[in-house]
XYZ file of C-alpha atoms in Angstrom:
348
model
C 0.000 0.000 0.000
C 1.161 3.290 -0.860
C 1.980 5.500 1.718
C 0.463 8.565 1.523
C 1.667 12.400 3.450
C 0.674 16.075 2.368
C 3.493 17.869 1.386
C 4.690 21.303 3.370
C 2.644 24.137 2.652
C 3.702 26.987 1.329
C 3.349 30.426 3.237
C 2.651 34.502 1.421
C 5.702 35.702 0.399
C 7.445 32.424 -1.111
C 8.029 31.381 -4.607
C 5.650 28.986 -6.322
C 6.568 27.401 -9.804
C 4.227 27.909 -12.594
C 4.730 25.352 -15.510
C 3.013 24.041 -18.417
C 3.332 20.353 -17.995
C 0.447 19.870 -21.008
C 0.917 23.005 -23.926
C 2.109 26.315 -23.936
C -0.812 28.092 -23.895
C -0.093 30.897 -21.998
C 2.219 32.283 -25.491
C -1.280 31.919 -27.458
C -2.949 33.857 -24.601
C -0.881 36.263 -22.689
C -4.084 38.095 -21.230
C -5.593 35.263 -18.919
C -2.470 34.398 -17.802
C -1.023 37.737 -17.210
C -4.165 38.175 -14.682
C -3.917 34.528 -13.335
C 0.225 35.899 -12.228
C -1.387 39.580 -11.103
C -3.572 37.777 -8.757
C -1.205 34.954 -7.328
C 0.563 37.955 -6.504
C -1.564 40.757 -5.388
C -4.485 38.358 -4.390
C -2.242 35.617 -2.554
C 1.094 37.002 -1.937
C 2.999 34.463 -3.518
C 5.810 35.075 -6.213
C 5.086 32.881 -9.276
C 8.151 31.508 -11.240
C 7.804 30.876 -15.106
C 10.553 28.091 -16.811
C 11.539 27.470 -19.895
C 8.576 25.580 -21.736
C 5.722 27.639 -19.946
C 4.572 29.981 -22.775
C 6.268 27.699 -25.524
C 3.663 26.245 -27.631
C 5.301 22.435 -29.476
C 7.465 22.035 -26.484
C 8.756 18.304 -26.036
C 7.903 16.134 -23.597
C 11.233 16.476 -22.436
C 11.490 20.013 -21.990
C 8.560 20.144 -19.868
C 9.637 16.659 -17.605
C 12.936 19.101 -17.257
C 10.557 21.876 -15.941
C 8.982 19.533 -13.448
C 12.076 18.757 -11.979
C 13.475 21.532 -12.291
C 10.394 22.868 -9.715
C 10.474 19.902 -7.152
C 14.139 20.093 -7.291
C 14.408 24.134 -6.165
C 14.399 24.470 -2.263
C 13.473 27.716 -2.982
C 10.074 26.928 -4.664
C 7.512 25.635 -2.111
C 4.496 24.960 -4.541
C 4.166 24.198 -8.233
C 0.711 25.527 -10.313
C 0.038 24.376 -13.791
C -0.854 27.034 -16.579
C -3.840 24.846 -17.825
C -4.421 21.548 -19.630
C -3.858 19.947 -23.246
C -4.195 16.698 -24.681
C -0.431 14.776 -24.091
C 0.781 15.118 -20.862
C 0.626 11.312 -21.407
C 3.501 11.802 -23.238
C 5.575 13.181 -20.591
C 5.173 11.310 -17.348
C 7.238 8.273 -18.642
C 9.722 10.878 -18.342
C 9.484 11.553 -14.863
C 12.238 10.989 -12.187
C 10.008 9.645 -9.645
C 12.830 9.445 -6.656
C 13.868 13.126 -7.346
C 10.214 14.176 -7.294
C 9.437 11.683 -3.950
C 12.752 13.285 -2.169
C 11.413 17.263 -2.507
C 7.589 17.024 -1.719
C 5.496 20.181 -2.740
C 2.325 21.265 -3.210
C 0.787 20.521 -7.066
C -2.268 22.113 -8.355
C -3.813 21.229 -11.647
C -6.767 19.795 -13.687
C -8.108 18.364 -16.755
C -5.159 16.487 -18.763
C -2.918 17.059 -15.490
C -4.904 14.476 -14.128
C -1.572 12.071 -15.409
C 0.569 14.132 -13.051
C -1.675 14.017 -10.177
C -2.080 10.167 -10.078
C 2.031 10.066 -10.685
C 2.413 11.958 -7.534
C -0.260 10.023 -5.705
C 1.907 6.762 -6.668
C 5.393 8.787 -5.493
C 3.151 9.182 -1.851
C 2.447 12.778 -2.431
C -0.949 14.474 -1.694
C -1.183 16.632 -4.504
C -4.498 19.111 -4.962
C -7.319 18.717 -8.374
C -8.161 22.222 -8.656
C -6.547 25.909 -9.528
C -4.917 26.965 -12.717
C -3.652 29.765 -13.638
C -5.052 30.431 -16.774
C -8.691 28.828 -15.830
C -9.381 29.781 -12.350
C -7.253 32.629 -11.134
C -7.333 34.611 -14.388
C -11.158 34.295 -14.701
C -12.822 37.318 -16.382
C -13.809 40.107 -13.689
C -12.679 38.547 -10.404
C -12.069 34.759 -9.363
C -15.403 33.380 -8.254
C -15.451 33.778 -4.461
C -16.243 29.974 -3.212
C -13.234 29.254 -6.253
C -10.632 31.525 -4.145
C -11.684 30.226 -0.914
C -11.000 26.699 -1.407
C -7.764 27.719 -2.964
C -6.779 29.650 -0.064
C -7.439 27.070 2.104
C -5.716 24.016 -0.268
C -2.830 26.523 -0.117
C -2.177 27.759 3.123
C -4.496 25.861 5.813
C -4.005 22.145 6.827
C -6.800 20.306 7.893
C -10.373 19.643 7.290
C -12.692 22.194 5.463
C -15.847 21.834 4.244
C -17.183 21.611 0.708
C -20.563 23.918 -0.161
C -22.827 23.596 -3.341
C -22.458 26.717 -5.733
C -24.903 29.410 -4.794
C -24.137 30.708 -8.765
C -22.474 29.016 -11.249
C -21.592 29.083 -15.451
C -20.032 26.821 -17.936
C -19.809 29.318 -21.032
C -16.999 30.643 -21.525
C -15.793 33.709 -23.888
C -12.957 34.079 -26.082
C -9.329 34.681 -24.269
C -7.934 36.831 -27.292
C -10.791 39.104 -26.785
C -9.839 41.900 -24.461
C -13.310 42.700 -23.740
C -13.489 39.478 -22.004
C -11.659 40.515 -19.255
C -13.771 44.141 -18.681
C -17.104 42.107 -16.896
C -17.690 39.715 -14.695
C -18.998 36.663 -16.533
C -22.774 35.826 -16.671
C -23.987 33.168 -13.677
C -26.787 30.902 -13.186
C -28.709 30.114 -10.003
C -27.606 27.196 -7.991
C -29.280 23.981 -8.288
C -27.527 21.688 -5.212
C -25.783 18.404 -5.120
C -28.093 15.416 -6.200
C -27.298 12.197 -3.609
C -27.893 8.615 -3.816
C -27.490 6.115 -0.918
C -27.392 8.993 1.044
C -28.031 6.766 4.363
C -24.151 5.951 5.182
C -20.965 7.996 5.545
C -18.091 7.016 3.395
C -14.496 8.407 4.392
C -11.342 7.600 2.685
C -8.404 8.835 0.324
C -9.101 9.864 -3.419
C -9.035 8.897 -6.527
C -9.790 9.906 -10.169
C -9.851 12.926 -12.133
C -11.027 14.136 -15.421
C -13.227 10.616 -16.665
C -11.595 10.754 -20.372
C -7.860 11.466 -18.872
C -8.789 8.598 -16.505
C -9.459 6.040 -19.212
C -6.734 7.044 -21.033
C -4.453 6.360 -18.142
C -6.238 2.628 -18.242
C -5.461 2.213 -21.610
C -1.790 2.871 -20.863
C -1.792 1.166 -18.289
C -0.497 4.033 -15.836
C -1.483 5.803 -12.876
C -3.650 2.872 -11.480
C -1.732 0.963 -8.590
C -0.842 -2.909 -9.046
C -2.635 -3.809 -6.213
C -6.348 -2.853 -6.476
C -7.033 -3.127 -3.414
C -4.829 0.362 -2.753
C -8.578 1.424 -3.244
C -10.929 -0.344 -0.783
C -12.752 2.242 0.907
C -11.768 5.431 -0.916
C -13.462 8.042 -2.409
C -13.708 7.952 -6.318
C -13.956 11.213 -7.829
C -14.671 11.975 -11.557
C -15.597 14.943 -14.351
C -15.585 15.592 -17.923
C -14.191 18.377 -19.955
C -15.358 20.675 -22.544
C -15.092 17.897 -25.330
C -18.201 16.737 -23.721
C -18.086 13.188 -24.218
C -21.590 11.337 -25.234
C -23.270 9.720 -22.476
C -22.438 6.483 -23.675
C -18.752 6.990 -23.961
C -19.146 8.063 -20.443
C -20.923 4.704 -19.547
C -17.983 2.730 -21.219
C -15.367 4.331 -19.424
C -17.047 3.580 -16.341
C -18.158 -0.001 -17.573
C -14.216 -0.941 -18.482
C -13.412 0.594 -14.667
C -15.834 -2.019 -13.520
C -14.841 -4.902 -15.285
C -11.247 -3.969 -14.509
C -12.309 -4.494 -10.819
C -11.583 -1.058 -10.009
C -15.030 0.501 -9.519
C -16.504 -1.502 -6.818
C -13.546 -0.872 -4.823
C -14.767 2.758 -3.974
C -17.416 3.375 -1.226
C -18.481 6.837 -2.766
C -18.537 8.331 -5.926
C -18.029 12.363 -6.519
C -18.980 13.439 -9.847
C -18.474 17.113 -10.987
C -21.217 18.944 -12.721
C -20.845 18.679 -16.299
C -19.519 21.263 -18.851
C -22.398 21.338 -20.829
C -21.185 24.254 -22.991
C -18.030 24.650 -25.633
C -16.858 27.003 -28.494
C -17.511 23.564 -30.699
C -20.781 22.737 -29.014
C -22.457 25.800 -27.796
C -25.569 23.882 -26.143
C -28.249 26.182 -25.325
C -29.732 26.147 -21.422
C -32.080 23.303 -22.253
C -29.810 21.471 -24.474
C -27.442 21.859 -21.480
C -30.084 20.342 -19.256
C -30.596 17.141 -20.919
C -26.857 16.139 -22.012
C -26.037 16.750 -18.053
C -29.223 14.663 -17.025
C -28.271 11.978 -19.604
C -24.357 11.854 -17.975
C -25.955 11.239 -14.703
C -28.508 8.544 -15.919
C -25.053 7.098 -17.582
C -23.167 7.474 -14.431
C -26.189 5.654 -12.443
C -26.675 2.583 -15.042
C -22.698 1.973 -14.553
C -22.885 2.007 -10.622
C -25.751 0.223 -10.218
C -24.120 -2.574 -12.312
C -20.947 -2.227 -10.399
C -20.821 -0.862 -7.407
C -24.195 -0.446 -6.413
C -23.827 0.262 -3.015
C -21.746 3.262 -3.308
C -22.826 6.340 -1.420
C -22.986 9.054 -4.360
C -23.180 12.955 -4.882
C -23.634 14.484 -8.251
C -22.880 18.128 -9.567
C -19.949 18.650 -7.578
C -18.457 21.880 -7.929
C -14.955 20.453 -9.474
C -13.179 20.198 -12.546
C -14.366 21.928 -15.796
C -16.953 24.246 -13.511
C -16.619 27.424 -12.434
C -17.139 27.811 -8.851
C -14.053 24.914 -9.153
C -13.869 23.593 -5.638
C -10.135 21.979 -4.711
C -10.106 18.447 -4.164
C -7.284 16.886 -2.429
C -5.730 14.183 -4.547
C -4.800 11.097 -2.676
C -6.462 12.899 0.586
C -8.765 12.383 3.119
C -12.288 12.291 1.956
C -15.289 12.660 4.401
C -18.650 12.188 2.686
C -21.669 12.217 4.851
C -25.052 11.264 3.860
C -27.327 11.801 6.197
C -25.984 15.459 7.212
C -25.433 15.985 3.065
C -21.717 17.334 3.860
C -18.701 16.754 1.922
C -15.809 17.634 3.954
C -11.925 17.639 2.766
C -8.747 17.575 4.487
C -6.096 19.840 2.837
């Protein structure tokens, strides 16, 4: 069994890496960026600190492996940040120096395709955090969405428990990052519609799991990021989402069906499962369109548990992942899920 501790916390004032472990977005779009830096500094008083690949667009895998080590490798740098996501970080965690990375700890916070480098620290024993980039989250058009900066805060500077809360507002369309009249208004919000639970009669408390659902099965496929011994997972918390590529229902249900049959999704006694991005510049789903492809994920997500793990406790339209409130979600830690009192607490 892996042994798993949360890494030393950084405090205001320090150095935190910011890398770009997936694409070099921030070069394509200097203005979200820019803002996500402004705020880490003015916002959270930390000093962000770019390397090499980080606005490079057609980096190797190499180059940005070298920039991960290069981060866990500075005593000066006491937390790392992605830039945002991509489509091949798959590509680069082969790469990784997993006894350098073990021997210098630090905080990690990412989502979407850095789902890979999450589960690779989770296997090196390192609590790293699903949640906060820079691009995303902290350079969000008008100001970061409050319940979004005080999770971070917390995931960044507070050890110990804190508690989870449904949006009270929330959006999943987004407007163009080469615009700079994107960045003059807050963006439009809808009204909060709660957390949906099933087998909401038991508490379910243990260490987490998951990720973005399509990065997860592609980690299956290559057979990486999913411990030896399945059993690793007895009793944990299995979170999931899905990104703006909105994946059909079905391919949902597979992914979850091939988790089953692999053993792995019975091992879980609760299931999180982020509200769905139900909008994207490719798919621009009107409100009721919206509606029913989120309803038929969760119908999807249902069929596949009750098939497999149909005991599960079970909370839909989390805040995390591709949403925006994004709640932080400690990856590898403590998970307290609690039924009857409908609380989802976290231990950062």
């Amino acid at each position: 069994m892996t042994t798993l501790s949360y890494p030393p916390k950084p405090s205001p004032g320090d150095r935190i890496a910011v890398i770009s472990p997936s694409s070099g977005l921030p070069g394509l779009f200097p203005l979200p960026f820019e803002l996500g830096l402004e705020r880490l500094r003015e916002e959270f008083g930390l000093e962000p600190v770019e390397y090499p690949a980080t606005r490079t667009m057609g980096s190797t895998p190499r180059e940005r492996a070298d920039d991960i080590h290069a981060a866990f490798a500075d005593p000066g740098i006491k937390a790392v940040v992605a830039s945002t996501g991509g489509d091949d970080q798959i590509t680069v965690v082969p790469l990784l120096d997993r006894e350098l990375i073990r021997a210098h700890p630090k905080p990690f916070f990412g989502t979407s395709d850095n789902t890979h480098l999450l589960a690779f620290l989770r296997e090196a024993g390192i609590v790293a955090f699903h949640g906060a980039s820079v691009m995303v989250e902290l350079g969000r058009p008008g100001a970061m969405h409050p319940q979004t900066a005080e999770s971070l805060r917390a995931a960044l500077f507070t050890p110990g428990a804190y508690e989870l809360r449904p949006a009270g507002r929330w959006r999943d369309v987004d407007r163009d990052w080469a615009d700079p009249a994107t960045f003059d208004a807050e963006p439009e919000t809808r009204p909060g519609t709660g957390w949906t639970w099933v087998n909401a009669d038991r508490v379910a408390e243990g260490r987490t799991w998951g990720g973005c659902l399509e990065i997860v099965g592609w980690m299956l496929m290559a057979d990486r990021g999913v411990a030896r011994d399945l059993s690793e997972y007895d009793g944990g918390v299995l979170f999931l989402e899905t990104s703006e590529e909105l994946p059909s229902a079905e391919e949902v249900f597979r992914t979850l069906r091939n988790m089953g049959e692999r053993g792995l999704l019975g091992r879980f006694s609760a299931l999180l499962m982020g509200r769905p991005k139900t909008w994207s510049f490719e798919r621009p789903l009107g409100p009721q369109e919206g509606a029913a492809y989120a309803a038929a994920q969760r119908e999807a997500v249902r069929r596949a548990m009750r098939t497999y793990a149909p005991d599960a406790l079970v909370v839909f339209d989390v805040d995390l992942g591709h949403t925006d409130p994004q709640l932080v979600i400690p990856y590898g830690g403590q998970v307290r899920v609690d039924g009857p009192a409908r609380r989802i607490t976290v231990t950062y």
